[in-house]
mmCIF file with all atom_site columns, C-alpha atoms and ligand atoms in Angstrom:
data_model
loop_
_atom_site.group_PDB
_atom_site.id
_atom_site.type_symbol
_atom_site.label_atom_id
_atom_site.label_alt_id
_atom_site.label_comp_id
_atom_site.label_asym_id
_atom_site.label_entity_id
_atom_site.label_seq_id
_atom_site.pdbx_PDB_ins_code
_atom_site.Cartn_x
_atom_site.Cartn_y
_atom_site.Cartn_z
_atom_site.occupancy
_atom_site.B_iso_or_equiv
_atom_site.pdbx_formal_charge
_atom_site.auth_seq_id
_atom_site.auth_comp_id
_atom_site.auth_asym_id
_atom_site.auth_atom_id
_atom_site.pdbx_PDB_model_num
ATOM   1   C CA  . MET A 1 1   ? -3.678  -17.219 5.206   1.00 48.00 ? 178 MET A CA  1
ATOM   2   C CA  . ASN A 1 2   ? -7.156  -15.632 4.553   1.00 56.00 ? 179 ASN A CA  1
ATOM   3   C CA  . GLY A 1 3   ? -7.741  -13.043 6.970   1.00 89.00 ? 180 GLY A CA  1
ATOM   4   C CA  . GLU A 1 4   ? -3.943  -13.100 8.061   1.00 97.00 ? 181 GLU A CA  1
ATOM   5   C CA  . ILE A 1 5   ? -2.363  -11.113 5.496   1.00 98.00 ? 182 ILE A CA  1
ATOM   6   C CA  . THR A 1 6   ? -2.370  -7.599  4.265   1.00 98.00 ? 183 THR A CA  1
ATOM   7   C CA  . PHE A 1 7   ? -0.352  -6.098  1.390   1.00 98.00 ? 184 PHE A CA  1
ATOM   8   C CA  . SER A 1 8   ? 0.668   -2.700  1.279   1.00 99.00 ? 185 SER A CA  1
ATOM   9   C CA  . ILE A 1 9   ? 2.964   -0.230  -0.220  1.00 99.00 ? 186 ILE A CA  1
ATOM   10  C CA  . ILE A 1 10  ? 5.072   2.687   0.711   1.00 99.00 ? 187 ILE A CA  1
ATOM   11  C CA  . LYS A 1 11  ? 4.513   5.161   -1.966  1.00 98.00 ? 188 LYS A CA  1
ATOM   12  C CA  . PRO A 1 12  ? 6.882   7.403   -3.905  1.00 98.00 ? 189 PRO A CA  1
ATOM   13  C CA  . ASP A 1 13  ? 6.093   10.337  -1.739  1.00 98.00 ? 190 ASP A CA  1
ATOM   14  C CA  . ALA A 1 14  ? 7.151   8.488   1.291   1.00 98.00 ? 191 ALA A CA  1
ATOM   15  C CA  . PHE A 1 15  ? 10.121  6.755   -0.076  1.00 98.00 ? 192 PHE A CA  1
ATOM   16  C CA  . GLY A 1 16  ? 11.387  9.913   -1.736  1.00 98.00 ? 193 GLY A CA  1
ATOM   17  C CA  . SER A 1 17  ? 11.031  12.123  1.723   1.00 98.00 ? 194 SER A CA  1
ATOM   18  C CA  . GLY A 1 18  ? 13.038  9.563   3.961   1.00 98.00 ? 195 GLY A CA  1
ATOM   19  C CA  . ASN A 1 19  ? 10.134  8.363   5.602   1.00 98.00 ? 196 ASN A CA  1
ATOM   20  C CA  . THR A 1 20  ? 10.411  4.640   4.849   1.00 98.00 ? 197 THR A CA  1
ATOM   21  C CA  . GLY A 1 21  ? 12.660  3.922   8.122   1.00 98.00 ? 198 GLY A CA  1
ATOM   22  C CA  . PRO A 1 22  ? 9.695   5.659   10.519  1.00 98.00 ? 199 PRO A CA  1
ATOM   23  C CA  . ILE A 1 23  ? 6.448   3.974   8.746   1.00 98.00 ? 200 ILE A CA  1
ATOM   24  C CA  . LEU A 1 24  ? 8.093   0.491   8.971   1.00 98.00 ? 201 LEU A CA  1
ATOM   25  C CA  . ALA A 1 25  ? 8.827   1.200   12.928  1.00 98.00 ? 202 ALA A CA  1
ATOM   26  C CA  . MET A 1 26  ? 4.986   2.330   12.927  1.00 98.00 ? 203 MET A CA  1
ATOM   27  C CA  . ILE A 1 27  ? 4.026   -1.391  11.309  1.00 98.00 ? 204 ILE A CA  1
ATOM   28  C CA  . HIS A 1 28  ? 6.173   -3.090  13.674  1.00 98.00 ? 205 HIS A CA  1
ATOM   29  C CA  . GLU A 1 29  ? 4.938   -1.084  16.800  1.00 98.00 ? 206 GLU A CA  1
ATOM   30  C CA  . ALA A 1 30  ? 1.430   -2.426  15.385  1.00 98.00 ? 207 ALA A CA  1
ATOM   31  C CA  . GLY A 1 31  ? 2.279   -6.005  15.870  1.00 98.00 ? 208 GLY A CA  1
ATOM   32  C CA  . PHE A 1 32  ? 2.895   -6.410  12.006  1.00 98.00 ? 209 PHE A CA  1
ATOM   33  C CA  . GLU A 1 33  ? 5.346   -9.067  10.732  1.00 98.00 ? 210 GLU A CA  1
ATOM   34  C CA  . ILE A 1 34  ? 6.852   -8.499  7.295   1.00 98.00 ? 211 ILE A CA  1
ATOM   35  C CA  . VAL A 1 35  ? 6.672   -11.909 5.458   1.00 98.00 ? 212 VAL A CA  1
ATOM   36  C CA  . ALA A 1 36  ? 7.686   -10.463 1.910   1.00 98.00 ? 213 ALA A CA  1
ATOM   37  C CA  . LEU A 1 37  ? 9.322   -7.226  1.177   1.00 98.00 ? 214 LEU A CA  1
ATOM   38  C CA  . LYS A 1 38  ? 10.859  -5.503  -2.280  1.00 98.00 ? 215 LYS A CA  1
ATOM   39  C CA  . LEU A 1 39  ? 12.254  -2.057  -3.261  1.00 98.00 ? 216 LEU A CA  1
ATOM   40  C CA  . LEU A 1 40  ? 11.088  -1.490  -6.862  1.00 98.00 ? 217 LEU A CA  1
ATOM   41  C CA  . ARG A 1 41  ? 9.924   1.034   -9.846  1.00 98.00 ? 218 ARG A CA  1
ATOM   42  C CA  . MET A 1 42  ? 6.775   0.221   -10.893 1.00 98.00 ? 219 MET A CA  1
ATOM   43  C CA  . THR A 1 43  ? 6.412   0.288   -14.954 1.00 98.00 ? 220 THR A CA  1
ATOM   44  C CA  . ARG A 1 44  ? 3.496   2.183   -16.379 1.00 98.00 ? 221 ARG A CA  1
ATOM   45  C CA  . GLU A 1 45  ? 2.043   -1.027  -17.047 1.00 98.00 ? 222 GLU A CA  1
ATOM   46  C CA  . GLN A 1 46  ? 2.101   -2.206  -13.567 1.00 98.00 ? 223 GLN A CA  1
ATOM   47  C CA  . ALA A 1 47  ? 0.761   0.903   -12.227 1.00 98.00 ? 224 ALA A CA  1
ATOM   48  C CA  . LYS A 1 48  ? -2.211  0.670   -14.551 1.00 98.00 ? 225 LYS A CA  1
ATOM   49  C CA  . SER A 1 49  ? -2.941  -2.699  -14.018 1.00 98.00 ? 226 SER A CA  1
ATOM   50  C CA  . PHE A 1 50  ? -2.745  -2.369  -10.188 1.00 98.00 ? 227 PHE A CA  1
ATOM   51  C CA  . TYR A 1 51  ? -5.002  0.370   -9.927  1.00 98.00 ? 228 TYR A CA  1
ATOM   52  C CA  . ALA A 1 52  ? -7.592  -1.002  -12.832 1.00 97.00 ? 229 ALA A CA  1
ATOM   53  C CA  . ILE A 1 53  ? -10.137 -1.008  -10.607 1.00 96.00 ? 230 ILE A CA  1
ATOM   54  C CA  . HIS A 1 54  ? -10.083 2.754   -10.716 1.00 98.00 ? 231 HIS A CA  1
ATOM   55  C CA  . LYS A 1 55  ? -9.819  3.203   -14.115 1.00 98.00 ? 232 LYS A CA  1
ATOM   56  C CA  . ASP A 1 56  ? -12.911 5.311   -14.855 1.00 98.00 ? 233 ASP A CA  1
ATOM   57  C CA  . ARG A 1 57  ? -12.455 7.503   -11.856 1.00 98.00 ? 234 ARG A CA  1
ATOM   58  C CA  . PRO A 1 58  ? -11.213 11.114  -12.935 1.00 98.00 ? 235 PRO A CA  1
ATOM   59  C CA  . PHE A 1 59  ? -7.785  10.681  -10.616 1.00 98.00 ? 236 PHE A CA  1
ATOM   60  C CA  . TYR A 1 60  ? -6.570  7.312   -12.061 1.00 98.00 ? 237 TYR A CA  1
ATOM   61  C CA  . ASN A 1 61  ? -4.473  8.658   -15.089 1.00 98.00 ? 238 ASN A CA  1
ATOM   62  C CA  . ASP A 1 62  ? -2.540  11.144  -12.092 1.00 98.00 ? 239 ASP A CA  1
ATOM   63  C CA  . LEU A 1 63  ? -2.370  8.206   -9.971  1.00 98.00 ? 240 LEU A CA  1
ATOM   64  C CA  . VAL A 1 64  ? -0.877  5.675   -12.275 1.00 98.00 ? 241 VAL A CA  1
ATOM   65  C CA  . GLU A 1 65  ? 2.251   8.990   -13.328 1.00 98.00 ? 242 GLU A CA  1
ATOM   66  C CA  . PHE A 1 66  ? 2.236   9.531   -9.153  1.00 98.00 ? 243 PHE A CA  1
ATOM   67  C CA  . MET A 1 67  ? 2.914   5.709   -8.666  1.00 98.00 ? 244 MET A CA  1
ATOM   68  C CA  . ILE A 1 68  ? 5.912   5.419   -11.547 1.00 98.00 ? 245 ILE A CA  1
ATOM   69  C CA  . SER A 1 69  ? 7.594   8.952   -10.210 1.00 98.00 ? 246 SER A CA  1
ATOM   70  C CA  . GLY A 1 70  ? 10.071  7.108   -8.070  1.00 98.00 ? 247 GLY A CA  1
ATOM   71  C CA  . PRO A 1 71  ? 10.677  4.232   -5.773  1.00 98.00 ? 248 PRO A CA  1
ATOM   72  C CA  . VAL A 1 72  ? 8.014   2.230   -3.440  1.00 99.00 ? 249 VAL A CA  1
ATOM   73  C CA  . ILE A 1 73  ? 8.663   -0.708  -1.178  1.00 98.00 ? 250 ILE A CA  1
ATOM   74  C CA  . VAL A 1 74  ? 5.726   -3.395  -1.725  1.00 98.00 ? 251 VAL A CA  1
ATOM   75  C CA  . MET A 1 75  ? 5.521   -5.874  0.963   1.00 98.00 ? 252 MET A CA  1
ATOM   76  C CA  . ILE A 1 76  ? 2.976   -8.494  2.722   1.00 98.00 ? 253 ILE A CA  1
ATOM   77  C CA  . LEU A 1 77  ? 2.333   -7.963  6.309   1.00 98.00 ? 254 LEU A CA  1
ATOM   78  C CA  . ARG A 1 78  ? 1.157   -10.736 8.590   1.00 98.00 ? 255 ARG A CA  1
ATOM   79  C CA  . GLN A 1 79  ? -0.980  -10.407 11.695  1.00 98.00 ? 256 GLN A CA  1
ATOM   80  C CA  . GLU A 1 80  ? -4.428  -11.543 12.930  1.00 98.00 ? 257 GLU A CA  1
ATOM   81  C CA  . ASN A 1 81  ? -7.183  -9.667  11.072  1.00 98.00 ? 258 ASN A CA  1
ATOM   82  C CA  . ALA A 1 82  ? -4.749  -7.927  9.145   1.00 98.00 ? 259 ALA A CA  1
ATOM   83  C CA  . VAL A 1 83  ? -6.671  -5.747  6.740   1.00 98.00 ? 260 VAL A CA  1
ATOM   84  C CA  . ASP A 1 84  ? -8.584  -4.120  9.316   1.00 98.00 ? 261 ASP A CA  1
ATOM   85  C CA  . LYS A 1 85  ? -5.776  -3.572  11.871  1.00 98.00 ? 262 LYS A CA  1
ATOM   86  C CA  . PHE A 1 86  ? -3.674  -2.108  8.828   1.00 98.00 ? 263 PHE A CA  1
ATOM   87  C CA  . ARG A 1 87  ? -6.113  0.106   8.116   1.00 98.00 ? 264 ARG A CA  1
ATOM   88  C CA  . LYS A 1 88  ? -6.909  1.830   11.208  1.00 98.00 ? 265 LYS A CA  1
ATOM   89  C CA  . LEU A 1 89  ? -2.923  2.179   11.206  1.00 98.00 ? 266 LEU A CA  1
ATOM   90  C CA  . ILE A 1 90  ? -2.812  3.728   8.151   1.00 98.00 ? 267 ILE A CA  1
ATOM   91  C CA  . GLY A 1 91  ? -5.938  6.110   8.603   1.00 98.00 ? 268 GLY A CA  1
ATOM   92  C CA  . ALA A 1 92  ? -8.468  7.697   6.034   1.00 98.00 ? 269 ALA A CA  1
ATOM   93  C CA  . THR A 1 93  ? -7.180  7.673   2.596   1.00 98.00 ? 270 THR A CA  1
ATOM   94  C CA  . ASP A 1 94  ? -7.476  11.651  2.755   1.00 98.00 ? 271 ASP A CA  1
ATOM   95  C CA  . PRO A 1 95  ? -4.959  12.650  5.131   1.00 97.00 ? 272 PRO A CA  1
ATOM   96  C CA  . ALA A 1 96  ? -7.136  15.502  6.537   1.00 97.00 ? 273 ALA A CA  1
ATOM   97  C CA  . LYS A 1 97  ? -9.423  12.867  7.642   1.00 98.00 ? 274 LYS A CA  1
ATOM   98  C CA  . ALA A 1 98  ? -7.241  10.701  9.346   1.00 98.00 ? 275 ALA A CA  1
ATOM   99  C CA  . GLU A 1 99  ? -6.959  10.198  12.623  1.00 98.00 ? 276 GLU A CA  1
ATOM   100 C CA  . PRO A 1 100 ? -3.866  11.636  14.834  1.00 98.00 ? 277 PRO A CA  1
ATOM   101 C CA  . GLY A 1 101 ? -1.341  9.109   15.356  1.00 98.00 ? 278 GLY A CA  1
ATOM   102 C CA  . THR A 1 102 ? -1.677  7.270   12.270  1.00 98.00 ? 279 THR A CA  1
ATOM   103 C CA  . VAL A 1 103 ? 0.574   6.949   9.439   1.00 98.00 ? 280 VAL A CA  1
ATOM   104 C CA  . ARG A 1 104 ? -1.424  9.113   6.799   1.00 98.00 ? 281 ARG A CA  1
ATOM   105 C CA  . LYS A 1 105 ? -1.779  11.757  9.535   1.00 98.00 ? 282 LYS A CA  1
ATOM   106 C CA  . ARG A 1 106 ? 1.911   11.673  10.195  1.00 98.00 ? 283 ARG A CA  1
ATOM   107 C CA  . PHE A 1 107 ? 3.195   11.613  6.474   1.00 98.00 ? 284 PHE A CA  1
ATOM   108 C CA  . ALA A 1 108 ? 0.811   12.035  3.934   1.00 98.00 ? 285 ALA A CA  1
ATOM   109 C CA  . SER A 1 109 ? 0.600   15.343  2.197   1.00 97.00 ? 286 SER A CA  1
ATOM   110 C CA  . SER A 1 110 ? -2.654  14.700  -0.231  1.00 98.00 ? 287 SER A CA  1
ATOM   111 C CA  . VAL A 1 111 ? -5.281  12.094  -1.014  1.00 98.00 ? 288 VAL A CA  1
ATOM   112 C CA  . GLN A 1 112 ? -3.086  11.305  -3.892  1.00 98.00 ? 289 GLN A CA  1
ATOM   113 C CA  . MET A 1 113 ? 0.297   11.712  -2.388  1.00 98.00 ? 290 MET A CA  1
ATOM   114 C CA  . ASN A 1 114 ? -1.176  9.564   0.777   1.00 98.00 ? 291 ASN A CA  1
ATOM   115 C CA  . ALA A 1 115 ? 2.130   7.855   1.723   1.00 98.00 ? 292 ALA A CA  1
ATOM   116 C CA  . VAL A 1 116 ? 0.975   4.471   1.868   1.00 98.00 ? 293 VAL A CA  1
ATOM   117 C CA  . HIS A 1 117 ? -1.531  1.910   0.229   1.00 98.00 ? 294 HIS A CA  1
ATOM   118 C CA  . GLY A 1 118 ? -3.330  -1.198  2.046   1.00 98.00 ? 295 GLY A CA  1
ATOM   119 C CA  . SER A 1 119 ? -5.751  -3.826  0.499   1.00 98.00 ? 296 SER A CA  1
ATOM   120 C CA  . ASP A 1 120 ? -9.338  -3.062  1.604   1.00 98.00 ? 297 ASP A CA  1
ATOM   121 C CA  . SER A 1 121 ? -10.309 -6.941  1.775   1.00 98.00 ? 298 SER A CA  1
ATOM   122 C CA  . ASP A 1 122 ? -8.903  -10.235 2.455   1.00 98.00 ? 299 ASP A CA  1
ATOM   123 C CA  . GLU A 1 123 ? -9.547  -10.829 -1.361  1.00 97.00 ? 300 GLU A CA  1
ATOM   124 C CA  . ASN A 1 124 ? -7.706  -7.949  -2.787  1.00 98.00 ? 301 ASN A CA  1
ATOM   125 C CA  . ALA A 1 125 ? -4.835  -9.049  -0.019  1.00 98.00 ? 302 ALA A CA  1
ATOM   126 C CA  . LEU A 1 126 ? -4.378  -11.827 -1.883  1.00 97.00 ? 303 LEU A CA  1
ATOM   127 C CA  . ARG A 1 127 ? -4.848  -10.471 -5.036  1.00 97.00 ? 304 ARG A CA  1
ATOM   128 C CA  . GLU A 1 128 ? -2.166  -7.626  -4.603  1.00 98.00 ? 305 GLU A CA  1
ATOM   129 C CA  . SER A 1 129 ? 0.112   -9.950  -2.859  1.00 98.00 ? 306 SER A CA  1
ATOM   130 C CA  . ASN A 1 130 ? 0.275   -12.214 -5.943  1.00 98.00 ? 307 ASN A CA  1
ATOM   131 C CA  . PHE A 1 131 ? 0.688   -9.201  -8.387  1.00 98.00 ? 308 PHE A CA  1
ATOM   132 C CA  . PHE A 1 132 ? 4.019   -8.572  -6.859  1.00 98.00 ? 309 PHE A CA  1
ATOM   133 C CA  . PHE A 1 133 ? 5.207   -11.691 -5.095  1.00 98.00 ? 310 PHE A CA  1
ATOM   134 C CA  . SER A 1 134 ? 5.566   -15.402 -5.907  1.00 97.00 ? 311 SER A CA  1
ATOM   135 C CA  . GLU A 1 135 ? 4.959   -18.185 -3.623  1.00 96.00 ? 312 GLU A CA  1
ATOM   136 C CA  . ALA A 1 136 ? 8.460   -18.637 -3.378  1.00 97.00 ? 313 ALA A CA  1
ATOM   137 C CA  . GLU A 1 137 ? 9.473   -14.996 -2.541  1.00 97.00 ? 314 GLU A CA  1
ATOM   138 C CA  . ARG A 1 138 ? 7.118   -15.298 0.752   1.00 96.00 ? 315 ARG A CA  1
ATOM   139 C CA  . CYS A 1 139 ? 8.428   -16.131 4.268   1.00 94.00 ? 316 CYS A CA  1
ATOM   140 C CA  . LEU A 1 140 ? 5.130   -17.418 5.403   1.00 83.00 ? 317 LEU A CA  1
HETATM 141 P P1  . LIG B 2 .   ? -4.832  3.933   -2.356  1.00 71.83 ? 679 LIG B P1  1
HETATM 142 O O1  . LIG B 2 .   ? -5.453  3.320   -0.624  1.00 71.83 ? 679 LIG B O1  1
HETATM 143 O O2  . LIG B 2 .   ? -3.588  3.239   -2.916  1.00 71.83 ? 679 LIG B O2  1
HETATM 144 O O3  . LIG B 2 .   ? -5.699  3.392   -3.038  1.00 71.83 ? 679 LIG B O3  1
HETATM 145 C C1  . LIG B 2 .   ? -6.261  4.106   -4.568  1.00 71.83 ? 679 LIG B C1  1
HETATM 146 C C2  . LIG B 2 .   ? -5.771  5.372   -4.408  1.00 71.83 ? 679 LIG B C2  1
HETATM 147 O O4  . LIG B 2 .   ? -5.929  6.624   -5.185  1.00 71.83 ? 679 LIG B O4  1
HETATM 148 C C3  . LIG B 2 .   ? -5.555  6.221   -3.120  1.00 71.83 ? 679 LIG B C3  1
HETATM 149 O O5  . LIG B 2 .   ? -5.110  5.522   -2.019  1.00 71.83 ? 679 LIG B O5  1
HETATM 150 C C4  . LIG B 2 .   ? -5.153  7.463   -3.654  1.00 71.83 ? 679 LIG B C4  1
HETATM 151 O O6  . LIG B 2 .   ? -3.476  7.492   -3.449  1.00 71.83 ? 679 LIG B O6  1
HETATM 152 C C5  . LIG B 2 .   ? -5.635  7.743   -4.764  1.00 71.83 ? 679 LIG B C5  1
HETATM 153 N N1  . LIG B 2 .   ? -7.127  8.376   -4.505  1.00 71.83 ? 679 LIG B N1  1
HETATM 154 C C6  . LIG B 2 .   ? -8.252  7.994   -3.964  1.00 71.83 ? 679 LIG B C6  1
HETATM 155 N N2  . LIG B 2 .   ? -9.361  8.769   -4.474  1.00 71.83 ? 679 LIG B N2  1
HETATM 156 C C7  . LIG B 2 .   ? -8.431  10.012  -4.781  1.00 71.83 ? 679 LIG B C7  1
HETATM 157 C C8  . LIG B 2 .   ? -9.123  11.102  -5.323  1.00 71.83 ? 679 LIG B C8  1
HETATM 158 N N3  . LIG B 2 .   ? -10.323 11.590  -5.029  1.00 71.83 ? 679 LIG B N3  1
HETATM 159 N N4  . LIG B 2 .   ? -8.331  12.125  -5.446  1.00 71.83 ? 679 LIG B N4  1
HETATM 160 C C9  . LIG B 2 .   ? -6.710  11.549  -6.063  1.00 71.83 ? 679 LIG B C9  1
HETATM 161 N N5  . LIG B 2 .   ? -6.600  10.426  -6.003  1.00 71.83 ? 679 LIG B N5  1
HETATM 162 C C10 . LIG B 2 .   ? -6.955  9.423   -5.451  1.00 71.83 ? 679 LIG B C10 1
#
């Protein structure tokens, strides 16, 4: 599956603002197939572990608090060259720098509350997918 999947989160800001539907529509229109999806509220331990790569960054604690502030949608998406295509669809981490028509340009309000997460490599797509989904929970 390397190269064909990416992992995404619709973050608490976007879920709480009722933007899940429009974001899922953009994902569908961009040609992605949803192969796994859950609505959940992350525990503090889950959020700390998921973002452990950023643990030395000044924004880490605020990021963890934000990610547990409300429900999120976690999902695995499939398409050829999924990681790159999804990162183009969502736009830059900072919405002020995101291209017009991207998910973050439309729905993000700050670099932290940036509506969606998307894996940054095939390796992380697999790691992040495995973090939230068992093999049996994927319709691959
Ligand atoms: P994400 O794609 O989920 O990956 C790491 C997250 O950390 C990122 O989106 C933002 O939500 C957050 N983040 C990254 N850089 C900063 C920053 N400079 N200040 C605050 N939050 C940030």
